[in-house]
Amino acid sequence: MAGGQVVGPVPPGRDPDAYDRLRRRLLWALPTGLYVLGSRAGTRRNLMTISWVTQVAVDPKLVAVSIESASVTRELVDEGGAFALTVLPREERALVRRFVKPADRVEVDDEGRGTIQGEPVVAAPSGVPVLAAAAIWFDCRVAERMALGSHVLYAGQVVDCGLGAPGTAGDGDDTGGRATDDGAGAGDILRMEDTRMNYGG
């Protein structure tokens, strides 16, 4: 329901309100992760909880994110041309609630270290913020953009990634914290079903 009205189409013979409730419940049942997306334009920085994220290409390596059109994050990604994804461990599920609204407490130095909403952050190589509590992170340069009504879909090329937060040793492998091809570090990560949330973004 958008602005109090049922979004169509509604199949013939179906009650619009009942159908809308059913459709929302079924869409929320789609398996999905829950992430924190970092954005930056100049000195402005933000972190936003997001659920609509997926890899969409192998060559080049592209990750797609869908961001609400009217959001601060969408503005910063447009201006900055990049975004970073923080993938959190399950035990950090409480963190995602801190980023459902635009950040109003940003204390970050020129190196990109500091806090946003009181949570420690570090900079990805692009300068975009990543939570220090990250299990995995991806630094993405915007490659494609598509307006989709309520949201804008961005395809970002993965330009760097790693285990733990940027600048940490990760799991101690010989790649200096960079993720390996065997999926190491992708185990016990936060998913939507670990929370009472049904949407982020």
Short mmCIF file of C-alpha atoms in Angstrom, two decimals:
data_model
loop_
_atom_site.label_atom_id
_atom_site.label_comp_id
_atom_site.label_asym_id
_atom_site.label_seq_id
_atom_site.Cartn_x
_atom_site.Cartn_y
_atom_site.Cartn_z
CA MET A 1 0.00 0.00 0.00
CA ALA A 2 1.49 3.35 -1.04
CA GLY A 3 0.10 6.56 0.43
CA GLY A 4 -2.95 4.66 1.73
CA GLN A 5 -3.85 3.25 -1.70
CA VAL A 6 -3.44 -0.32 -2.88
CA VAL A 7 -0.73 -0.64 -5.54
CA GLY A 8 -2.07 -2.46 -8.61
CA PRO A 9 -2.62 -4.56 -10.46
CA VAL A 10 -5.25 -6.40 -8.43
CA PRO A 11 -6.48 -9.64 -10.05
CA PRO A 12 -10.12 -9.59 -11.17
CA GLY A 13 -12.58 -10.65 -8.50
CA ARG A 14 -10.13 -10.14 -5.59
CA ASP A 15 -10.80 -7.81 -2.67
CA PRO A 16 -8.08 -5.12 -3.04
CA ASP A 17 -7.32 -4.78 0.68
CA ALA A 18 -7.23 -8.51 1.38
CA TYR A 19 -5.11 -9.12 -1.71
CA ASP A 20 -2.70 -6.34 -0.72
CA ARG A 21 -2.22 -7.87 2.75
CA LEU A 22 -1.62 -11.33 1.24
CA ARG A 23 0.82 -10.03 -1.37
CA ARG A 24 2.84 -8.10 1.23
CA ARG A 25 2.99 -11.16 3.53
CA LEU A 26 4.20 -13.40 0.69
CA LEU A 27 6.78 -10.89 -0.56
CA TRP A 28 8.12 -10.53 2.99
CA ALA A 29 8.50 -14.33 3.09
CA LEU A 30 11.11 -14.28 0.30
CA PRO A 31 14.45 -15.27 1.86
CA THR A 32 16.64 -12.19 2.17
CA GLY A 33 19.61 -10.80 4.00
CA LEU A 34 19.82 -7.64 6.06
CA TYR A 35 22.74 -5.27 5.56
CA VAL A 36 23.96 -1.75 6.29
CA LEU A 37 24.75 0.37 3.24
CA GLY A 38 27.29 3.18 3.53
CA SER A 39 27.22 6.27 1.34
CA ARG A 40 29.30 9.41 1.06
CA ALA A 41 29.36 12.64 -0.93
CA GLY A 42 32.15 15.02 0.09
CA THR A 43 32.07 15.34 3.88
CA ARG A 44 28.49 14.01 4.15
CA ARG A 45 28.19 10.36 5.22
CA ASN A 46 25.32 8.04 6.04
CA LEU A 47 24.59 4.44 6.95
CA MET A 48 21.25 2.85 6.09
CA THR A 49 19.70 -0.53 6.85
CA ILE A 50 18.88 -2.29 3.58
CA SER A 51 17.46 -5.67 2.59
CA TRP A 52 17.16 -5.55 -1.20
CA VAL A 53 20.69 -6.64 -2.14
CA THR A 54 21.93 -9.36 -4.51
CA GLN A 55 24.76 -10.23 -6.89
CA VAL A 56 23.55 -9.73 -10.48
CA ALA A 57 26.60 -10.41 -12.70
CA VAL A 58 29.82 -12.43 -12.69
CA ASP A 59 31.88 -10.51 -15.26
CA PRO A 60 32.12 -7.80 -14.10
CA LYS A 61 31.29 -8.60 -10.47
CA LEU A 62 28.12 -6.54 -9.90
CA VAL A 63 26.00 -6.21 -6.78
CA ALA A 64 22.56 -4.61 -7.06
CA VAL A 65 20.94 -2.57 -4.30
CA SER A 66 17.49 -0.97 -4.34
CA ILE A 67 17.30 2.32 -2.44
CA GLU A 68 14.21 4.41 -1.69
CA SER A 69 14.05 7.31 -4.17
CA ALA A 70 13.41 10.01 -1.55
CA SER A 71 16.14 8.88 0.85
CA VAL A 72 19.29 10.68 1.93
CA THR A 73 21.28 7.59 0.93
CA ARG A 74 19.99 7.71 -2.66
CA GLU A 75 21.14 11.34 -2.89
CA LEU A 76 24.61 10.51 -1.52
CA VAL A 77 25.07 7.46 -3.78
CA ASP A 78 24.09 9.56 -6.81
CA GLU A 79 26.54 12.32 -5.87
CA GLY A 80 29.36 10.11 -4.63
CA GLY A 81 29.12 7.39 -7.27
CA ALA A 82 29.87 4.61 -4.79
CA PHE A 83 28.42 2.60 -1.92
CA ALA A 84 29.74 0.08 0.59
CA LEU A 85 27.93 -2.87 2.12
CA THR A 86 28.46 -4.06 5.68
CA VAL A 87 27.44 -7.68 6.23
CA LEU A 88 26.96 -8.20 9.97
CA PRO A 89 27.36 -11.29 12.13
CA ARG A 90 24.11 -12.55 13.65
CA GLU A 91 25.09 -11.46 17.15
CA GLU A 92 25.10 -7.82 15.97
CA ARG A 93 21.41 -7.85 14.95
CA ALA A 94 20.59 -4.89 17.21
CA LEU A 95 22.82 -2.60 15.12
CA VAL A 96 20.50 -2.53 12.10
CA ARG A 97 17.81 -0.67 14.06
CA ARG A 98 20.21 2.26 14.55
CA PHE A 99 20.22 3.00 10.81
CA VAL A 100 16.56 2.97 9.78
CA LYS A 101 16.55 6.79 9.70
CA PRO A 102 19.16 9.23 8.32
CA ALA A 103 22.14 9.57 10.65
CA ASP A 104 22.10 12.73 12.74
CA ARG A 105 25.31 11.98 14.68
CA VAL A 106 28.29 11.68 12.36
CA GLU A 107 31.74 12.14 13.90
CA VAL A 108 34.29 10.94 11.37
CA ASP A 109 37.85 12.20 10.80
CA ASP A 110 39.66 12.79 7.50
CA GLU A 111 40.80 9.13 7.44
CA GLY A 112 37.20 7.96 7.68
CA ARG A 113 37.49 6.70 11.27
CA GLY A 114 35.00 7.67 13.93
CA THR A 115 31.37 6.97 14.72
CA ILE A 116 27.97 7.23 13.06
CA GLN A 117 25.01 7.09 15.44
CA GLY A 118 27.57 6.22 18.11
CA GLU A 119 28.76 3.08 16.28
CA PRO A 120 32.44 2.79 15.23
CA VAL A 121 33.09 3.05 11.50
CA VAL A 122 36.10 2.82 9.21
CA ALA A 123 36.43 3.80 5.58
CA ALA A 124 36.37 1.42 2.65
CA PRO A 125 39.08 2.23 0.07
CA SER A 126 36.57 4.51 -1.71
CA GLY A 127 36.15 6.53 1.50
CA VAL A 128 32.60 5.27 2.08
CA PRO A 129 31.84 4.22 5.69
CA VAL A 130 31.71 0.58 6.83
CA LEU A 131 30.74 -0.53 10.33
CA ALA A 132 33.72 -1.72 12.37
CA ALA A 133 31.56 -4.68 13.47
CA ALA A 134 31.46 -6.03 9.89
CA ALA A 135 31.81 -9.75 9.24
CA ILE A 136 32.23 -9.01 5.51
CA TRP A 137 32.34 -5.78 3.49
CA PHE A 138 32.09 -4.81 -0.16
CA ASP A 139 33.23 -1.55 -1.74
CA CYS A 140 31.26 -0.84 -4.92
CA ARG A 141 31.51 1.76 -7.68
CA VAL A 142 28.16 2.61 -9.31
CA ALA A 143 28.08 1.09 -12.81
CA GLU A 144 24.38 1.31 -13.68
CA ARG A 145 21.32 3.10 -12.32
CA MET A 146 17.62 2.50 -13.01
CA ALA A 147 14.67 4.47 -11.63
CA LEU A 148 11.91 2.09 -10.50
CA GLY A 149 9.20 4.34 -9.07
CA SER A 150 9.48 4.21 -5.28
CA HIS A 151 13.12 3.00 -5.49
CA VAL A 152 16.27 3.39 -7.54
CA LEU A 153 18.18 0.25 -8.48
CA TYR A 154 21.98 0.60 -8.51
CA ALA A 155 24.36 -1.99 -9.91
CA GLY A 156 27.74 -1.49 -8.27
CA GLN A 157 30.97 -3.06 -9.47
CA VAL A 158 32.84 -4.68 -6.58
CA VAL A 159 36.20 -2.88 -6.49
CA ASP A 160 37.33 -4.29 -3.13
CA CYS A 161 36.03 -6.58 -0.37
CA GLY A 162 37.21 -8.32 2.73
CA LEU A 163 36.59 -10.23 5.94
CA GLY A 164 36.11 -8.19 9.09
CA ALA A 165 36.22 -4.40 8.69
CA PRO A 166 38.56 -2.70 6.18
CA GLY A 167 42.08 -2.60 7.55
CA THR A 168 41.68 -5.62 9.86
CA ALA A 169 43.40 -8.97 9.53
CA GLY A 170 40.14 -10.81 8.81
CA ASP A 171 40.27 -14.51 9.65
CA GLY A 172 44.06 -14.64 9.42
CA ASP A 173 44.29 -16.08 5.91
CA ASP A 174 47.26 -15.19 3.72
CA THR A 175 45.30 -12.66 1.69
CA GLY A 176 45.60 -10.00 4.37
CA GLY A 177 41.94 -10.10 5.33
CA ARG A 178 40.57 -10.37 1.80
CA ALA A 179 37.80 -12.92 1.25
CA THR A 180 38.83 -16.19 -0.38
CA ASP A 181 37.07 -18.16 -3.13
CA ASP A 182 35.86 -20.85 -0.72
CA GLY A 183 33.31 -18.49 0.88
CA ALA A 184 35.25 -18.19 4.14
CA GLY A 185 33.63 -15.68 6.47
CA ALA A 186 30.18 -16.07 4.91
CA GLY A 187 28.84 -18.41 7.59
CA ASP A 188 26.81 -17.07 10.52
CA ILE A 189 25.69 -13.74 9.04
CA LEU A 190 22.62 -11.65 9.79
CA ARG A 191 19.45 -12.39 7.82
CA MET A 192 16.04 -10.76 7.81
CA GLU A 193 14.46 -13.68 9.69
CA ASP A 194 16.82 -13.02 12.61
CA THR A 195 14.90 -9.80 13.34
CA ARG A 196 11.29 -8.66 13.44
CA MET A 197 11.89 -6.44 10.44
CA ASN A 198 10.32 -7.15 7.08
CA TYR A 199 11.89 -4.41 4.96
CA GLY A 200 14.91 -2.17 4.91
CA GLY A 201 15.78 0.36 2.26
#
